[in-house]
XYZ file of N, CA and C in Angstrom:
249
model
N -18.958 50.182 -9.804
C -19.702 48.773 -9.872
C -18.685 47.508 -9.473
N -17.325 48.440 -10.357
C -15.939 47.657 -9.957
C -15.513 47.480 -8.545
N -16.225 48.517 -7.481
C -15.444 48.593 -6.389
C -16.711 47.747 -5.464
N -17.886 47.450 -5.749
C -18.733 46.529 -5.312
C -18.707 45.082 -5.297
N -18.274 44.696 -6.409
C -17.871 43.622 -7.092
C -16.578 43.170 -6.230
N -15.371 43.766 -6.099
C -14.345 43.363 -4.925
C -13.915 43.756 -4.194
N -14.852 44.391 -3.420
C -15.206 43.971 -1.275
C -15.314 42.859 -1.405
N -16.228 42.072 -1.893
C -16.234 40.892 -1.085
C -15.558 39.822 -1.091
N -15.057 40.141 -2.433
C -13.774 38.905 -2.627
C -12.630 39.302 -2.200
N -12.275 40.697 -1.487
C -10.960 41.340 -0.506
C -11.649 40.207 0.999
N -12.781 40.935 1.262
C -12.953 39.940 2.637
C -12.968 38.702 2.127
N -13.339 37.950 1.776
C -13.472 36.271 1.521
C -12.024 35.742 1.379
N -11.122 36.890 0.700
C -10.074 36.477 0.444
C -8.806 36.845 2.424
N -9.466 37.864 2.807
C -8.746 38.189 4.228
C -9.407 37.089 5.457
N -10.440 36.553 5.067
C -10.977 35.709 5.945
C -10.232 34.046 5.757
N -10.069 34.168 4.325
C -8.928 32.888 4.530
C -7.699 32.790 4.567
N -6.896 33.869 4.800
C -5.626 34.182 5.508
C -5.583 34.246 6.645
N -6.373 34.944 7.018
C -6.110 35.029 8.624
C -6.995 33.717 9.212
N -7.797 32.460 8.790
C -7.734 30.933 8.460
C -6.816 30.426 8.820
N -6.030 30.387 7.850
C -4.861 29.459 7.540
C -3.892 29.373 8.431
N -3.392 30.882 8.994
C -2.426 30.756 9.411
C -2.408 30.698 11.139
N -2.207 29.559 11.056
C -2.385 28.852 12.271
C -1.106 28.853 13.197
N 0.163 28.883 12.345
C 1.582 28.758 13.476
C 2.205 30.048 13.190
N 2.566 30.440 14.072
C 3.042 31.816 14.128
C 4.493 31.794 13.729
N 5.133 32.908 13.443
C 6.188 33.028 12.705
C 7.462 32.782 13.624
N 7.302 32.614 15.361
C 8.308 32.174 16.225
C 7.886 30.724 15.958
N 6.920 30.258 15.644
C 6.853 28.606 15.507
C 7.832 28.233 14.338
N 7.653 28.884 13.162
C 8.002 28.141 12.291
C 9.402 28.153 12.236
N 10.012 29.850 12.379
C 10.998 29.865 12.438
C 11.844 28.938 13.460
N 11.416 28.884 14.693
C 12.020 27.524 15.364
C 12.243 26.325 15.024
N 11.517 26.159 14.410
C 11.426 24.656 13.549
C 12.348 24.242 12.257
N 12.143 25.323 11.513
C 12.583 25.009 10.723
C 14.936 24.686 11.000
N 15.292 25.189 12.287
C 16.713 24.420 12.334
C 16.895 22.916 12.646
N 15.450 22.931 13.642
C 15.331 21.421 13.932
C 15.370 20.114 12.601
N 14.518 20.929 11.558
C 14.019 20.488 10.548
C 15.415 19.683 9.533
N 15.997 21.248 9.580
C 17.600 20.837 8.894
C 18.654 19.715 9.189
N 18.678 20.045 10.771
C 19.101 18.793 11.482
C 19.027 17.565 10.912
N 17.387 17.153 11.122
C 17.170 16.271 10.887
C 17.547 15.529 8.926
N 16.939 16.834 8.421
C 17.586 16.306 6.888
C 18.973 16.370 6.854
N 19.658 16.695 7.036
C 21.125 16.727 7.223
C 21.696 15.511 7.435
N 21.097 15.036 8.920
C 21.472 13.634 9.053
C 21.269 12.362 8.558
N 20.141 12.741 8.278
C 19.164 11.414 7.128
C 19.874 12.016 5.858
N 20.665 12.747 5.512
C 21.645 12.814 4.195
C 22.932 12.273 4.493
N 23.596 12.595 5.426
C 25.149 12.090 5.708
C 24.759 10.576 5.948
N 23.934 9.846 6.277
C 23.470 8.569 6.334
C 23.599 7.675 5.529
N 23.075 8.313 4.474
C 22.682 7.994 2.994
C 23.432 7.708 1.929
N 24.658 9.218 2.377
C 25.821 9.660 1.877
C 26.501 8.006 1.997
N 26.692 8.142 3.579
C 28.151 7.382 3.733
C 27.776 6.177 4.195
N 26.585 5.715 3.410
C 26.021 3.827 3.288
C 26.172 4.043 1.952
N 26.311 4.930 0.943
C 26.544 4.424 -0.363
C 27.905 4.771 -0.591
N 29.046 5.470 -0.030
C 30.121 5.682 -0.429
C 30.856 4.109 -0.062
N 30.259 3.361 1.068
C 30.659 2.283 1.988
C 30.223 1.336 0.797
N 29.625 1.143 0.297
C 28.272 0.326 -0.637
C 29.623 -0.044 -1.519
N 29.747 1.153 -2.086
C 30.883 1.672 -3.462
C 32.457 0.952 -3.051
N 32.719 1.297 -1.762
C 33.860 0.699 -1.422
C 33.685 -0.881 -1.165
N 32.640 -1.161 -0.417
C 32.474 -2.777 -0.350
C 32.452 -3.760 -1.933
N 32.294 -2.898 -3.183
C 31.849 -3.460 -4.146
C 33.404 -3.357 -5.165
N 33.113 -4.014 -6.363
C 34.687 -4.038 -7.284
C 34.101 -3.342 -8.358
N 33.588 -2.000 -8.523
C 33.251 -1.204 -9.028
C 34.278 -0.149 -9.507
N 35.118 0.318 -8.685
C 36.355 1.043 -8.706
C 37.759 0.154 -9.856
N 37.825 -1.028 -8.929
C 38.458 -2.146 -9.828
C 38.253 -2.453 -10.951
N 37.086 -2.502 -11.617
C 36.329 -2.483 -13.429
C 36.725 -1.190 -13.533
N 36.586 -0.495 -13.177
C 36.547 1.088 -13.708
C 38.147 1.103 -13.961
N 38.805 0.763 -13.222
C 40.475 1.077 -13.519
C 40.909 0.787 -14.040
N 40.105 -0.378 -14.690
C 41.092 -2.207 -15.339
C 40.524 -1.320 -16.724
N 39.364 -1.110 -16.768
C 38.440 -0.675 -18.079
C 39.679 0.554 -18.633
N 39.621 1.869 -17.842
C 40.186 2.607 -18.133
C 41.564 2.541 -18.822
N 42.885 1.907 -18.161
C 43.422 1.623 -18.631
C 43.931 0.413 -19.744
N 42.760 -0.680 -20.312
C 42.688 -1.433 -21.101
C 42.135 -0.325 -22.155
N 41.473 0.630 -21.840
C 41.027 1.406 -23.391
C 42.071 2.503 -23.466
N 42.939 3.272 -22.629
C 43.906 3.947 -23.074
C 45.052 3.098 -23.766
N 44.951 2.173 -23.382
C 46.056 1.046 -23.877
C 46.255 0.806 -25.678
N 44.518 0.415 -25.825
C 44.208 0.089 -26.961
C 44.256 1.939 -27.440
N 43.973 2.738 -27.393
C 43.848 4.078 -28.115
C 45.354 4.678 -28.158
N 46.211 4.505 -27.085
C 48.097 4.504 -27.762
C 48.234 3.717 -28.665
N 48.278 2.458 -28.557
C 48.754 1.598 -29.725
C 48.115 1.735 -31.211
N 46.673 2.316 -31.101
C 45.999 2.731 -32.577
C 46.810 4.181 -32.424
N 47.061 4.866 -31.942
C 48.168 6.126 -32.430
C 49.129 5.939 -33.225
N 49.915 4.579 -32.073
C 51.143 4.529 -32.777
C 50.957 3.846 -33.944
N 50.144 2.934 -34.429
C 49.799 2.229 -35.729
C 49.576 3.467 -36.695
N 48.374 4.339 -36.786
C 48.309 5.048 -37.683
C 49.139 6.161 -37.866
N 50.258 6.630 -36.712
C 50.872 8.092 -36.973
C 52.083 7.583 -36.979
N 52.576 5.781 -37.724
C 53.764 6.110 -37.365
C 54.416 5.404 -38.976
């Protein structure tokens, strides 16, 4: 009884798989490198734009100032605490 029920299911699955395979393996494998190049160039442009934006902004200067001020405060606090 199980075999009788599983054979039509198997036929339907095979029909779906054979119809769904529209691209061949060579078409898929030849399009992958070009898509990767497009992705890489788009990512490169975005990263370079982000780096340029950071260079143009005053974030590095503010960060450096904040770190040096915080370091000075911590250093002074240690001096007063452990002296």
